[in-house]
XYZ file of C-alpha atoms in Angstrom:
470
model
C -48.405 -30.649 29.439
C -48.463 -27.884 26.841
C -45.468 -28.665 24.648
C -45.044 -25.057 23.523
C -44.693 -23.915 27.152
C -42.434 -26.883 27.848
C -40.097 -25.972 25.021
C -40.026 -22.381 26.192
C -39.108 -23.670 29.637
C -36.239 -25.704 28.239
C -34.885 -22.634 26.493
C -35.393 -20.243 29.383
C -34.042 -22.421 32.165
C -30.442 -22.388 30.987
C -30.474 -19.840 28.207
C -30.273 -20.797 24.574
C -27.883 -20.523 21.661
C -29.023 -19.708 18.138
C -26.945 -20.250 15.015
C -27.108 -18.139 11.870
C -27.126 -19.722 8.418
C -23.426 -18.920 8.183
C -22.711 -20.779 11.431
C -22.334 -17.825 13.795
C -23.541 -18.719 17.295
C -25.214 -16.261 19.655
C -26.169 -16.960 23.244
C -29.304 -15.551 24.873
C -29.062 -15.631 28.671
C -32.796 -16.058 29.344
C -33.818 -17.772 26.130
C -34.736 -14.583 24.275
C -33.106 -11.415 22.972
C -33.080 -8.322 25.117
C -35.842 -6.708 23.035
C -38.264 -9.434 24.131
C -39.423 -10.071 20.568
C -38.402 -13.706 20.501
C -35.566 -15.570 18.878
C -34.396 -14.402 15.464
C -35.407 -16.161 12.276
C -32.185 -17.777 11.089
C -33.499 -19.005 7.722
C -31.815 -17.483 4.668
C -33.994 -16.447 1.689
C -35.095 -19.369 -0.426
C -33.300 -19.705 -3.783
C -35.714 -22.120 -5.441
C -38.739 -24.332 -4.938
C -38.871 -27.029 -2.278
C -37.633 -30.425 -3.443
C -39.900 -32.409 -1.110
C -41.440 -35.088 -3.295
C -39.146 -34.294 -6.236
C -38.992 -37.070 -8.849
C -36.959 -37.793 -11.964
C -37.703 -40.895 -14.016
C -34.498 -42.421 -15.448
C -34.657 -45.839 -17.145
C -30.940 -46.579 -16.817
C -29.119 -44.505 -14.200
C -25.625 -43.559 -15.391
C -23.381 -43.178 -12.364
C -20.023 -41.635 -11.583
C -18.182 -42.493 -8.357
C -15.762 -40.280 -6.414
C -13.686 -41.906 -3.686
C -12.548 -45.543 -3.828
C -11.078 -46.006 -0.391
C -12.249 -47.888 2.678
C -15.943 -47.243 2.023
C -16.037 -46.335 -1.643
C -14.505 -49.560 -2.915
C -17.095 -51.793 -1.228
C -19.983 -49.545 -2.223
C -18.794 -49.479 -5.840
C -19.184 -53.248 -5.908
C -22.832 -52.854 -4.875
C -23.411 -50.110 -7.440
C -21.913 -52.469 -10.024
C -24.625 -54.996 -9.104
C -27.281 -52.613 -10.462
C -26.085 -53.397 -14.008
C -27.743 -53.920 -16.430
C -31.373 -53.616 -15.310
C -31.168 -50.489 -13.181
C -28.021 -48.570 -13.922
C -24.424 -48.584 -15.039
C -21.085 -47.193 -13.934
C -19.640 -44.717 -16.417
C -16.724 -43.243 -14.442
C -14.687 -43.755 -11.267
C -12.274 -41.405 -9.510
C -9.823 -41.292 -6.635
C -6.875 -39.050 -5.889
C -4.718 -42.193 -5.698
C -3.995 -43.811 -9.030
C -3.476 -47.219 -7.422
C -6.987 -47.136 -5.927
C -8.491 -46.412 -9.342
C -6.444 -49.163 -10.990
C -7.496 -51.664 -8.340
C -11.188 -50.808 -8.696
C -11.026 -50.861 -12.482
C -9.386 -54.293 -12.388
C -12.145 -55.597 -10.128
C -14.828 -54.299 -12.510
C -13.005 -55.847 -15.457
C -12.389 -59.237 -13.850
C -15.299 -59.729 -11.439
C -17.861 -56.998 -11.990
C -21.059 -56.872 -14.031
C -20.282 -53.650 -15.917
C -18.250 -53.618 -19.115
C -14.938 -52.094 -18.021
C -14.358 -50.725 -21.512
C -17.247 -48.308 -20.879
C -15.860 -47.104 -17.531
C -13.588 -44.063 -17.649
C -11.070 -43.380 -14.870
C -9.845 -40.193 -13.211
C -6.985 -39.740 -10.729
C -3.729 -37.972 -10.039
C -4.764 -34.590 -8.621
C -7.077 -33.059 -6.024
C -9.282 -31.711 -8.814
C -9.568 -34.863 -10.920
C -13.069 -35.374 -9.563
C -14.247 -32.174 -11.245
C -13.486 -33.659 -14.655
C -15.721 -36.596 -13.794
C -18.549 -34.307 -12.680
C -18.238 -32.148 -15.795
C -19.186 -35.054 -18.068
C -22.531 -34.641 -19.796
C -23.523 -38.321 -19.684
C -23.976 -38.790 -15.923
C -27.284 -38.782 -14.025
C -25.973 -39.485 -10.538
C -22.701 -38.839 -8.711
C -21.694 -40.809 -5.616
C -19.348 -39.184 -3.077
C -17.343 -41.542 -0.820
C -14.553 -39.231 0.346
C -13.381 -37.743 3.628
C -16.062 -35.691 5.395
C -14.802 -32.214 4.543
C -15.129 -32.918 0.800
C -18.754 -34.075 0.927
C -20.540 -30.732 0.619
C -18.177 -29.049 -1.875
C -18.402 -32.053 -4.199
C -22.171 -32.386 -3.808
C -22.711 -28.675 -4.442
C -20.531 -28.714 -7.562
C -22.264 -31.825 -8.920
C -25.753 -30.401 -8.437
C -24.736 -27.181 -10.165
C -23.527 -29.313 -13.070
C -26.965 -30.897 -13.357
C -26.302 -34.148 -11.499
C -28.209 -35.821 -8.698
C -25.950 -36.662 -5.745
C -25.704 -39.486 -3.219
C -23.193 -38.598 -0.517
C -21.818 -40.607 2.374
C -22.478 -39.670 5.998
C -22.383 -37.037 7.292
C -23.426 -34.977 4.272
C -22.168 -31.751 5.854
C -19.823 -30.701 8.665
C -21.089 -27.174 9.402
C -24.398 -25.320 9.517
C -23.303 -23.236 6.557
C -22.690 -26.425 4.592
C -26.109 -27.798 5.585
C -27.772 -24.703 4.164
C -25.554 -24.916 1.073
C -26.875 -28.387 0.318
C -30.506 -27.355 0.820
C -30.211 -24.120 -1.142
C -28.318 -25.751 -4.017
C -30.801 -28.619 -4.286
C -33.695 -26.150 -4.412
C -31.932 -23.834 -6.823
C -30.962 -26.610 -9.251
C -33.927 -28.960 -8.588
C -31.517 -31.853 -8.130
C -31.731 -34.616 -5.565
C -29.162 -34.745 -2.767
C -29.452 -37.917 -0.728
C -27.305 -38.876 2.245
C -26.462 -42.579 2.224
C -27.540 -43.505 5.753
C -27.419 -47.266 5.421
C -28.620 -48.150 8.926
C -32.136 -47.019 7.984
C -32.236 -50.110 5.738
C -31.041 -52.694 8.257
C -33.409 -55.541 9.080
C -33.922 -54.698 12.759
C -34.426 -50.998 12.122
C -36.985 -51.522 9.351
C -38.790 -54.071 11.528
C -39.151 -51.419 14.229
C -40.192 -48.797 11.686
C -42.940 -51.117 10.487
C -44.104 -51.867 14.037
C -44.320 -48.149 14.774
C -46.407 -47.601 11.662
C -48.652 -50.548 12.552
C -49.327 -49.205 16.057
C -47.386 -51.772 18.089
C -45.645 -48.984 20.025
C -48.947 -47.201 20.702
C -50.254 -43.765 19.875
C -47.342 -41.892 21.446
C -43.581 -42.258 21.073
C -41.806 -40.649 24.007
C -38.118 -41.431 23.943
C -35.409 -42.862 21.721
C -31.707 -43.474 22.137
C -29.146 -44.111 19.446
C -25.463 -43.783 18.924
C -22.255 -44.903 17.363
C -20.196 -46.882 19.865
C -17.305 -48.547 18.066
C -13.709 -48.711 19.276
C -11.633 -47.426 16.347
C -8.448 -46.584 18.228
C -6.480 -49.782 17.759
C -7.291 -50.874 14.222
C -8.741 -47.961 12.262
C -7.626 -44.451 13.142
C -4.046 -44.743 11.930
C -4.399 -47.554 9.407
C -7.649 -47.618 7.440
C -8.172 -44.096 6.100
C -6.414 -42.004 3.458
C -4.115 -39.431 5.033
C -5.436 -40.442 8.472
C -8.313 -38.028 7.897
C -10.548 -39.611 10.510
C -7.975 -39.223 13.280
C -7.310 -35.628 12.213
C -10.991 -34.839 12.671
C -10.625 -35.798 16.327
C -7.567 -33.578 16.630
C -9.457 -30.532 15.335
C -13.158 -30.808 16.198
C -15.391 -31.255 19.226
C -18.865 -32.743 19.184
C -20.621 -35.798 17.811
C -18.670 -36.253 14.585
C -20.721 -39.227 13.360
C -24.350 -38.875 14.484
C -26.431 -40.275 11.669
C -26.131 -44.039 12.207
C -28.004 -43.666 15.485
C -30.218 -40.747 14.490
C -31.358 -41.821 11.020
C -33.519 -44.760 12.135
C -34.922 -42.673 15.008
C -35.927 -40.032 12.473
C -37.846 -42.738 10.626
C -39.496 -43.961 13.848
C -40.573 -40.466 14.907
C -41.383 -39.040 11.491
C -38.902 -36.188 11.821
C -39.420 -33.581 9.081
C -42.773 -35.291 8.526
C -44.929 -33.851 11.308
C -42.251 -33.313 13.970
C -38.782 -31.791 14.005
C -35.748 -31.479 16.250
C -35.910 -28.198 18.181
C -32.980 -28.143 20.613
C -29.792 -30.057 21.313
C -27.670 -29.956 24.469
C -24.338 -31.793 24.477
C -21.507 -32.620 26.842
C -18.238 -34.467 26.418
C -15.917 -36.440 28.662
C -12.183 -35.774 28.981
C -9.957 -37.146 26.238
C -7.448 -39.885 27.043
C -7.495 -42.737 24.554
C -5.943 -41.061 21.491
C -3.336 -39.418 23.694
C -2.510 -42.881 24.977
C -2.368 -44.308 21.454
C -0.243 -41.411 20.183
C 2.497 -42.255 22.649
C 2.714 -45.727 21.121
C 3.165 -44.528 17.521
C 6.626 -44.439 15.920
C 8.588 -41.272 16.564
C 8.453 -40.286 12.892
C 4.644 -40.561 12.765
C 2.836 -37.213 12.452
C 0.683 -37.979 15.519
C 3.450 -39.254 17.791
C 3.192 -37.723 21.249
C 0.159 -35.502 20.542
C -1.746 -34.872 23.761
C -4.158 -32.080 22.860
C -6.869 -33.890 20.877
C -9.972 -31.713 20.656
C -12.600 -34.453 20.787
C -13.411 -36.098 24.111
C -13.584 -39.850 24.497
C -17.392 -39.753 24.732
C -19.946 -37.172 23.593
C -23.555 -37.327 24.777
C -26.381 -35.237 23.351
C -29.973 -34.716 24.399
C -32.372 -33.580 21.679
C -35.893 -32.266 22.222
C -38.393 -32.411 19.374
C -41.209 -29.980 18.691
C -43.665 -32.498 20.140
C -41.604 -32.756 23.319
C -40.137 -36.169 22.552
C -36.620 -36.928 23.776
C -33.729 -38.297 21.748
C -30.460 -39.335 23.365
C -27.371 -39.744 21.173
C -23.951 -41.027 22.132
C -20.723 -40.858 20.153
C -17.918 -43.073 21.436
C -15.273 -44.470 19.091
C -12.427 -44.569 21.602
C -13.312 -46.403 24.817
C -13.127 -50.175 25.111
C -16.851 -50.761 24.860
C -18.472 -53.344 22.656
C -20.079 -52.190 19.432
C -23.553 -50.694 19.767
C -25.935 -48.259 18.116
C -28.284 -48.641 21.127
C -31.481 -48.510 19.048
C -33.808 -47.852 21.970
C -37.384 -46.726 21.421
C -40.135 -46.205 24.005
C -43.814 -45.754 23.199
C -47.005 -45.937 25.193
C -47.429 -49.638 24.398
C -43.958 -51.064 23.707
C -40.223 -50.648 24.187
C -37.250 -51.941 22.202
C -33.539 -51.903 22.834
C -30.759 -53.310 20.715
C -27.492 -55.185 21.285
C -29.024 -57.657 21.695
C -32.435 -56.861 20.253
C -35.127 -57.164 22.926
C -38.800 -56.205 22.944
C -41.079 -55.332 25.863
C -44.861 -55.063 25.472
C -47.554 -53.521 27.642
C -49.395 -56.298 29.468
C -46.631 -58.860 28.910
C -45.018 -58.740 32.355
C -42.264 -56.597 33.846
C -39.445 -57.554 31.496
C -38.735 -58.399 27.900
C -40.904 -60.879 26.051
C -39.718 -64.448 25.678
C -38.048 -65.734 22.528
C -41.235 -67.234 21.085
C -43.187 -63.991 21.438
C -40.276 -62.021 20.024
C -40.103 -64.348 17.032
C -43.851 -64.049 16.467
C -43.607 -60.250 16.313
C -40.553 -60.427 14.110
C -42.285 -62.654 11.598
C -45.535 -60.685 11.629
C -44.000 -57.225 11.332
C -40.801 -57.814 9.423
C -40.574 -55.145 6.738
C -41.723 -56.369 3.295
C -38.481 -55.133 1.741
C -36.577 -57.735 3.745
C -39.226 -60.403 3.238
C -39.053 -59.942 -0.514
C -35.327 -59.331 -0.979
C -33.555 -61.123 1.884
C -31.858 -63.677 -0.352
C -30.379 -61.222 -2.847
C -29.516 -58.725 -0.104
C -27.518 -61.327 1.787
C -25.896 -62.529 -1.431
C -24.458 -59.106 -2.232
C -24.007 -58.151 1.412
C -22.746 -54.913 2.861
C -23.519 -54.858 6.597
C -25.660 -57.945 6.248
C -27.409 -56.702 3.117
C -28.539 -53.267 4.297
C -26.017 -51.512 2.074
C -27.277 -53.394 -0.960
C -30.904 -52.507 -0.213
C -29.957 -48.856 0.223
C -28.369 -48.759 -3.243
C -31.167 -50.815 -4.776
C -33.856 -48.488 -3.427
C -32.001 -45.433 -4.741
C -31.698 -46.776 -8.270
C -35.220 -48.186 -8.216
C -36.674 -44.810 -7.192
C -35.107 -43.180 -10.234
C -36.169 -46.064 -12.483
C -39.778 -45.792 -11.324
C -39.855 -42.000 -11.090
C -40.859 -41.816 -7.425
C -39.518 -39.691 -4.543
C -36.413 -40.979 -2.773
C -36.678 -42.569 0.670
C -34.670 -39.669 2.143
C -34.128 -36.142 0.876
C -31.789 -33.183 1.284
C -33.730 -31.887 4.290
C -33.060 -35.159 6.112
C -29.401 -34.941 5.103
C -29.120 -31.414 6.496
C -31.047 -31.979 9.721
C -29.283 -35.201 10.656
C -25.838 -33.856 9.732
C -26.480 -30.658 11.718
C -26.023 -32.600 14.958
C -22.278 -32.556 14.310
C -21.752 -28.758 14.373
C -24.589 -28.033 16.814
C -23.245 -30.499 19.394
C -19.849 -28.806 19.190
C -21.455 -25.382 19.660
C -23.371 -26.641 22.698
C -20.184 -28.016 24.274
C -18.377 -24.757 23.613
C -21.222 -22.920 25.391
C -21.117 -25.075 28.495
C -23.776 -27.555 27.429
C -26.487 -24.965 26.780
C -29.342 -25.911 24.421
C -28.763 -24.922 20.815
C -31.716 -24.334 18.524
C -31.931 -26.414 15.345
C -32.356 -24.528 12.087
C -35.501 -25.402 10.161
C -34.080 -26.527 6.841
C -37.580 -27.278 5.498
C -38.682 -23.670 6.108
C -41.878 -24.820 7.793
C -42.726 -27.774 5.556
C -41.914 -30.228 8.368
C -45.350 -29.545 9.885
C -47.070 -31.446 7.111
C -47.392 -35.117 7.966
C -46.345 -37.290 5.048
C -45.752 -40.977 4.624
C -42.283 -42.404 4.687
C -41.477 -43.616 1.187
C -40.022 -46.798 2.652
C -43.529 -47.563 3.985
C -45.146 -47.410 0.556
C -45.285 -51.145 0.014
C -46.552 -50.767 -3.544
C -43.007 -49.668 -4.445
C -41.432 -52.898 -3.184
């Protein structure tokens, strides 16, 4: 099948929605404008050179950290572990003074860094700017609520800092372009901290794909974030209940990158293929309405019954090569935890939870335990073979978080490109606003912006597969 004609068929069958760089959506009933000249080019003018392959050699990375809450506090402990060989913490910040005091005490009593060299910032919504304005920082970490990610990253890059920002890096198409344009304009790195790309199972699959176990053609992948947060997290674990408030205000897949990031590695997205269209649908909402009735009468969310986000959001993505990606976002129903992690190629298939492998010529089902173990041992990623002990010692989702931080610091130390770049951050984060736009347009396909401005067509090796850097 000609994939160009196939993609045109996808667009023409149901119509298509395009999105401008400012986030304005426009629907074309037959997949093209009335003038018949094709879909508009939605790329804004470039403000600087591409940052693909950008490097910056830094012997000792001096880091500042913004956000010390649920995620930031645990990640700060891993950043602390980079001292003294790879980097050091120079400043920490949180809007809550007690969070800063708690983190500072941990550094002083249990950490590797010298607390006397760590400055603290807190007390106002703009305290973080004082941290960023320092002239002795190389890298700023952002571990805040989602809506602060892009503004903080943009400000830091404009102040001459590289940025590592938690997922998702952006919440709108305009913000995605802001990150790309600012990185190119300032020639600073902007990395999204997608930790699942570093998990043992996911890197094992990535290595098998690269070694040809899945065959010459990958056809389909499925990922997601399925994690019941209603009972224990929404109204307890996050500052100002920001995560619950996102579900009150926004439709779509609000947290796509845990499932999508590894798939992007498997399929080489932005490295010879790209996401072209996304079509999304959501179920009715019931679970947060149910939970809201149980909250105390003086709670801000008591009795709310008009939550914007459905209990489950499903998205179908088509790549330029015609490959299919299925994503599911479900943090409300009573399902067991899963990121799905399914991948189908011409010679093999994998699905997670639990991890199972099927091979061409090995029967009609999954391989037995011995065969699975043989493939695991043969194709386990060298990063895990070499660093399993230290990764498990420091932990963070079984060690994946530690390896993510280690690889980031090590890339700067060695002066090599990062494992992921701003174009990955933008493309993966774009699922959030694009899925909402698709739902609002009755599930019609929405065209992905090309944040690389055409550079995705060039096949390039994943940095994580350069074993000389391990």
